[in-house]
mmCIF file of C-alpha atoms in Angstrom:
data_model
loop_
_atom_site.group_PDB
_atom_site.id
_atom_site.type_symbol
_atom_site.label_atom_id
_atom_site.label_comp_id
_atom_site.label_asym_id
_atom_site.label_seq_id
_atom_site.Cartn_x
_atom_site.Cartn_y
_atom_site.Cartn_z
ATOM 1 C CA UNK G 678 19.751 20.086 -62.153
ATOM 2 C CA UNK G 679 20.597 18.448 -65.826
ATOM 3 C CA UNK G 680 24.197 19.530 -64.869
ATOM 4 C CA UNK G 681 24.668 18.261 -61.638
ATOM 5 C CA UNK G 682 23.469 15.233 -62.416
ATOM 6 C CA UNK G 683 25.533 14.567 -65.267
ATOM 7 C CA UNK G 684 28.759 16.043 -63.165
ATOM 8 C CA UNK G 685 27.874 13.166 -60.652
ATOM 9 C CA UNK G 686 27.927 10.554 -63.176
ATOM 10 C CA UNK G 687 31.131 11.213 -64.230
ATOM 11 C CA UNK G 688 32.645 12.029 -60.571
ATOM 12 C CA UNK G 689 30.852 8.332 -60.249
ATOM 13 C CA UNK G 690 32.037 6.451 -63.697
ATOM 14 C CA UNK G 691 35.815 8.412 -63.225
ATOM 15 C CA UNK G 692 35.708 7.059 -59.099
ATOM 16 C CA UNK G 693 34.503 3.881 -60.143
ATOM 17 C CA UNK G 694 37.427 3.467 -62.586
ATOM 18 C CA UNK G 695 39.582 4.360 -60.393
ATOM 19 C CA UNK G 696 38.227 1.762 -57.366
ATOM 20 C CA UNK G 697 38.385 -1.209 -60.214
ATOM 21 C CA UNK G 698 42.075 0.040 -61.403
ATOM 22 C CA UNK G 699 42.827 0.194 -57.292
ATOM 23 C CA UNK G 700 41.830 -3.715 -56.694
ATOM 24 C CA UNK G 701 43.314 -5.033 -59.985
ATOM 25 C CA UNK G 702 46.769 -3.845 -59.309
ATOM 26 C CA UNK G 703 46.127 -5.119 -55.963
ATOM 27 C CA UNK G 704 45.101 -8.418 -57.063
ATOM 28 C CA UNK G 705 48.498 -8.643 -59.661
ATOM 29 C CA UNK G 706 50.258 -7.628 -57.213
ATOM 30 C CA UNK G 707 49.459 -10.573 -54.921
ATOM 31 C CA UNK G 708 49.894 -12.980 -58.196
ATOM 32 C CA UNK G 709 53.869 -11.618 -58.219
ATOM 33 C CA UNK G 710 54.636 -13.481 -55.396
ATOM 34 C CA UNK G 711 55.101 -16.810 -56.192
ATOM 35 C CA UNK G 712 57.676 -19.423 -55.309
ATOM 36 C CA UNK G 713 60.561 -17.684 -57.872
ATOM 37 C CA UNK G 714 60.313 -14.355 -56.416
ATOM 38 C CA UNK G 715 60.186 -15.308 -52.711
ATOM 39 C CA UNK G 716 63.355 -17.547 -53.239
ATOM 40 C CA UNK G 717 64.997 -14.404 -55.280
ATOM 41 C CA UNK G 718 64.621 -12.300 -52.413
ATOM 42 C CA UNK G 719 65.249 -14.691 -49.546
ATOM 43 C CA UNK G 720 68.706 -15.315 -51.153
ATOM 44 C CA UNK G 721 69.432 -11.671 -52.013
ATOM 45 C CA UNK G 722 68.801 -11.511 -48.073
ATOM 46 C CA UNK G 723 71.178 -14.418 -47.279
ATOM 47 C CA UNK G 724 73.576 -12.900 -49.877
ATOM 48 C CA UNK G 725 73.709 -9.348 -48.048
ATOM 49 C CA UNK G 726 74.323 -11.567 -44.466
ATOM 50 C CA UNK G 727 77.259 -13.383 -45.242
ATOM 51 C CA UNK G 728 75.123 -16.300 -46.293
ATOM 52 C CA UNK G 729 74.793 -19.129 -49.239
ATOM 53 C CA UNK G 730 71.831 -19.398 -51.921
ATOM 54 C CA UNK G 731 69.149 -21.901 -50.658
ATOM 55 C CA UNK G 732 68.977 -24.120 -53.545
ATOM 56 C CA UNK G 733 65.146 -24.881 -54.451
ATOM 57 C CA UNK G 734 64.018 -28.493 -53.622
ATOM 58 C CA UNK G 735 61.255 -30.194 -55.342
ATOM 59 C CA UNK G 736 60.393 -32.610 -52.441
ATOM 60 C CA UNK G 737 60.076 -29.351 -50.107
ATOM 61 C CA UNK G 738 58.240 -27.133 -52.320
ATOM 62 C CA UNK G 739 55.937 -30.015 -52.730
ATOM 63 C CA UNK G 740 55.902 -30.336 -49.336
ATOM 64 C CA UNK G 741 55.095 -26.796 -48.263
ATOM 65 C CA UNK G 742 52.662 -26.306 -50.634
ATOM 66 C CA UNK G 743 50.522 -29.790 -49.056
ATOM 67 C CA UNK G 744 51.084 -27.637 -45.915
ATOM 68 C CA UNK G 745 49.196 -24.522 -47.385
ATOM 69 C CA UNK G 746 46.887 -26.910 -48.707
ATOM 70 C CA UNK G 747 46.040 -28.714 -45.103
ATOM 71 C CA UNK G 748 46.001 -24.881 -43.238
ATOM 72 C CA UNK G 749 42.992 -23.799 -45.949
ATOM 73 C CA UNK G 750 41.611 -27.152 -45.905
ATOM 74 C CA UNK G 751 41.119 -27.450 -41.890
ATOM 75 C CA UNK G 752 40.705 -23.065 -41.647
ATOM 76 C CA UNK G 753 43.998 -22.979 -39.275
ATOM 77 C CA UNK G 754 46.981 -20.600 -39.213
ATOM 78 C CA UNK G 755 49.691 -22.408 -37.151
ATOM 79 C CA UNK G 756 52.370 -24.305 -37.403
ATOM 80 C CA UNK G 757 50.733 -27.360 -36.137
ATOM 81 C CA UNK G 758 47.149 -28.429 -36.947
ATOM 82 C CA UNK G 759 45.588 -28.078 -33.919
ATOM 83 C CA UNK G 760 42.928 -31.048 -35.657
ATOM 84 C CA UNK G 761 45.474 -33.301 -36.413
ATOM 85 C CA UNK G 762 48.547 -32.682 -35.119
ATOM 86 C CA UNK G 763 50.440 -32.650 -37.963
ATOM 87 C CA UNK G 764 53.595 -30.114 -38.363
ATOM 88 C CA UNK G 765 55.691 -29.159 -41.123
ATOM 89 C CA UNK G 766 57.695 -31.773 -40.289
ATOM 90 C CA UNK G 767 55.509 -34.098 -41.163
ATOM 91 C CA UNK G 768 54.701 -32.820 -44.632
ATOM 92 C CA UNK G 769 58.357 -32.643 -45.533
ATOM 93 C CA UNK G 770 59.074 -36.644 -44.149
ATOM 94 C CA UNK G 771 55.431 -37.162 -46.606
ATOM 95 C CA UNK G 772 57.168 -35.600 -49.809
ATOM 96 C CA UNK G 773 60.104 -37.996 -48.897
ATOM 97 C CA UNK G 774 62.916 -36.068 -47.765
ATOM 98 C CA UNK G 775 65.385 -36.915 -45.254
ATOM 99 C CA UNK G 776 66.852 -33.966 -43.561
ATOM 100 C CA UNK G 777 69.149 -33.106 -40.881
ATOM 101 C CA UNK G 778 67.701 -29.672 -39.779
ATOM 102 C CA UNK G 779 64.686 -28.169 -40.752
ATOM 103 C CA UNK G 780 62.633 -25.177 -40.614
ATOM 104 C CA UNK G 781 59.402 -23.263 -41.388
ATOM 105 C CA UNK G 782 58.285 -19.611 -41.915
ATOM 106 C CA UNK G 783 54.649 -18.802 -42.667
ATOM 107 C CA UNK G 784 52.954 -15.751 -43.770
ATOM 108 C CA UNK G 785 49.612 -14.717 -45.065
ATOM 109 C CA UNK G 786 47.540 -11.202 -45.912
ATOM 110 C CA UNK G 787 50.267 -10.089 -47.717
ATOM 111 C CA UNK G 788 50.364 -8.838 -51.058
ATOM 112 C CA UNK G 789 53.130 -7.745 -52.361
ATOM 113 C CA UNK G 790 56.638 -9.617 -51.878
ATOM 114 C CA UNK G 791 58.693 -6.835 -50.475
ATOM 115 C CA UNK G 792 56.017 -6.249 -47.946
ATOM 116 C CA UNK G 793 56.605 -10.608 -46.964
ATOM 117 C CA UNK G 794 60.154 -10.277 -46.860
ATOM 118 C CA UNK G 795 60.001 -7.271 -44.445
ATOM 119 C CA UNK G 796 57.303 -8.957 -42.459
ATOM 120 C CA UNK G 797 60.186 -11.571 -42.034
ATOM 121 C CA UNK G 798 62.737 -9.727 -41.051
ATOM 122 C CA UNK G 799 60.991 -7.984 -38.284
ATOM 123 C CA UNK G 800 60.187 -11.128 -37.011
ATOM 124 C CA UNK G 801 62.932 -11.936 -35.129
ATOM 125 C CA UNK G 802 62.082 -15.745 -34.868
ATOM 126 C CA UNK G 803 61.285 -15.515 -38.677
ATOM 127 C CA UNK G 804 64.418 -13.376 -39.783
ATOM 128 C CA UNK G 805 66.979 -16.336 -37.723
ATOM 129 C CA UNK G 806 65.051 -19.098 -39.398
ATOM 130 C CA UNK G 807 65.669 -16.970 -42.628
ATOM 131 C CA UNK G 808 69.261 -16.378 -41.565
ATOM 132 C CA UNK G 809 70.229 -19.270 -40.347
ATOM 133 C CA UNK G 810 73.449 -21.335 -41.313
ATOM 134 C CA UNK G 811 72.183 -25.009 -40.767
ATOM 135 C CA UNK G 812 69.727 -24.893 -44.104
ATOM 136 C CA UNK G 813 70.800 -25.420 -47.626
ATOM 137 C CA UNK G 814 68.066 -26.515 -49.552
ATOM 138 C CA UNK G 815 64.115 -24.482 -49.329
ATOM 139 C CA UNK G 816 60.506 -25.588 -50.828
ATOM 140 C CA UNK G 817 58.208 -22.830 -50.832
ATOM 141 C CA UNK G 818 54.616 -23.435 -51.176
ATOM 142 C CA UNK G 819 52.149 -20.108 -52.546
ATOM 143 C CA UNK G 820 48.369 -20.086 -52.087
ATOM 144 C CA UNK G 821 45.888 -17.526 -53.064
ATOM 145 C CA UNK G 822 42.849 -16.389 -51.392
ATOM 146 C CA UNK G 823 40.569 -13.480 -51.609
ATOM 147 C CA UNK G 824 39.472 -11.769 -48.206
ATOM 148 C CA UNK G 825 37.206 -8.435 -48.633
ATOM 149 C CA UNK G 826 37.274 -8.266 -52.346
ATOM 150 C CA UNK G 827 41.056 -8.302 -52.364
ATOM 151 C CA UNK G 828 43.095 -11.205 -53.454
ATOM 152 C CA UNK G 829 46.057 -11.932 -51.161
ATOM 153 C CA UNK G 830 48.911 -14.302 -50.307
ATOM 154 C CA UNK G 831 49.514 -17.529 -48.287
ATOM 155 C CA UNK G 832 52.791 -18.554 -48.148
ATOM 156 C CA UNK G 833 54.778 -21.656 -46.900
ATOM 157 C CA UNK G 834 58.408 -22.061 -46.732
ATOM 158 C CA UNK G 835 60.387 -24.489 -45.214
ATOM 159 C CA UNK G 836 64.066 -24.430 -45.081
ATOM 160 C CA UNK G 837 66.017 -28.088 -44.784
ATOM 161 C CA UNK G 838 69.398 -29.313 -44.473
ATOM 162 C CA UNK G 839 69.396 -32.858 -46.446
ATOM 163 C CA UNK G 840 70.269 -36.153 -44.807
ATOM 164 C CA UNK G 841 73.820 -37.789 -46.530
ATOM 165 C CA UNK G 842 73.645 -41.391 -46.423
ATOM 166 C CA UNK G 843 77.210 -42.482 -45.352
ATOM 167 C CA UNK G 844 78.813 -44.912 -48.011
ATOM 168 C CA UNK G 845 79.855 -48.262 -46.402
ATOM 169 C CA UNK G 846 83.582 -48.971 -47.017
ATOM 170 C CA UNK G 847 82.605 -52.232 -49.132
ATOM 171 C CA UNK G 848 80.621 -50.377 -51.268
ATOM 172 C CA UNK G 849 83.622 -47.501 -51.726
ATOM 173 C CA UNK G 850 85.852 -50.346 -52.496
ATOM 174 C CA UNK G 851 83.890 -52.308 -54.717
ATOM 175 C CA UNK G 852 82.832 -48.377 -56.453
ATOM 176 C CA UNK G 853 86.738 -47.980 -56.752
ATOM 177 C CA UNK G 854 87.476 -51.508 -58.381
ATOM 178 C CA UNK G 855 84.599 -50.917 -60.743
ATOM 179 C CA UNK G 856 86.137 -47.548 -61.920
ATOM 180 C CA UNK G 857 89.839 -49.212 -62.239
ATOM 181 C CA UNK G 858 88.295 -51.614 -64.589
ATOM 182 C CA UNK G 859 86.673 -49.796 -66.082
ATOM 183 C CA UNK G 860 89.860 -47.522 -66.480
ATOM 184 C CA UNK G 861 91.736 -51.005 -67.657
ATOM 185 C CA UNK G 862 89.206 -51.957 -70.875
ATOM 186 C CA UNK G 863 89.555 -48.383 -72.510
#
């Protein structure tokens, strides 16, 4: 009985180890995706389709991650608080930018970036906001949570195309007759 009851310790110590090694790769798994690695492989994916690095933006990714923020803060998962109205949209014109196009993908429960991206891409509404031609500039916003013991991934990204101011012709001619004098007095 001495035996078997020592065997079961160790079947019980050994599984034990094994359940804590399980949910702390788990849990650093979910801690690799972070703003750096979802724009790496969003742009590999633009790369491969013909399409131009998005270019990280501060205002956005400050943006997105006040959107993360405001879905844990009022428990929703949509792209419009359903307690306040407020989309995306509204966080980015918040952080101050001024932009053409925009766009938003959200995802959550995931773990592991290659297991976002995919989500994405099988998403067909996701994949052409991912794909699409009209955004230059991205802020992506990353949020941790832990549901059953496990720690997983929020994740806001919002995709822009920035707003050019047009340059009055005064202020072109008055910028080129500032750099001729300057040119003149060296």
């Amino acid at each position: 009985m001495k035996q078997i009851l020592m065997n079961f310790a160790k079947f019980s110590f050994i599984f034990l180890g094994f359940l804590l090694f399980r949910v702390s790769s788990v849990s650093a798994a979910a801690r690799d995706i972070t703003p750096e690695s979802v724009l790496s492989v969003v742009n590999q994916t633009r790369v491969q389709n013909g399409l131009p690095n998005l270019l990280m933006n501060e205002k956005l990714a400050r943006a997105a991650e006040n959107k993360g923020k405001n879905m844990q803060t009022y428990g929703y998962w949509a792209h419009t608080n359903p307690t306040t109205n407020e989309t995306g949209w509204a966080f980015i014109q918040q952080a101050g930018y001024q932009y053409t196009n925009a766009g938003e993908n959200l995802a959550k429960d995931y773990v592991s970036v290659g297991g976002l991206m995919n989500g994405w891409l099988n998403s067909p509404v996701h994949k052409s906001v991912l794909l699409s031609s009209k955004y230059t500039e991205t802020g992506i916003g990353v949020l941790y949570y832990t549901q059953n013991g496990v720690e997983k991934a929020l994740v806001v990204e919002l995709f822009a195309n920035p707003m050019v101011k047009k340059q009055s012709l005064g202020a072109s001619v008055s910028l080129a007759f500032v750099n001729l004098l300057h040119t003149i007095t060296l």
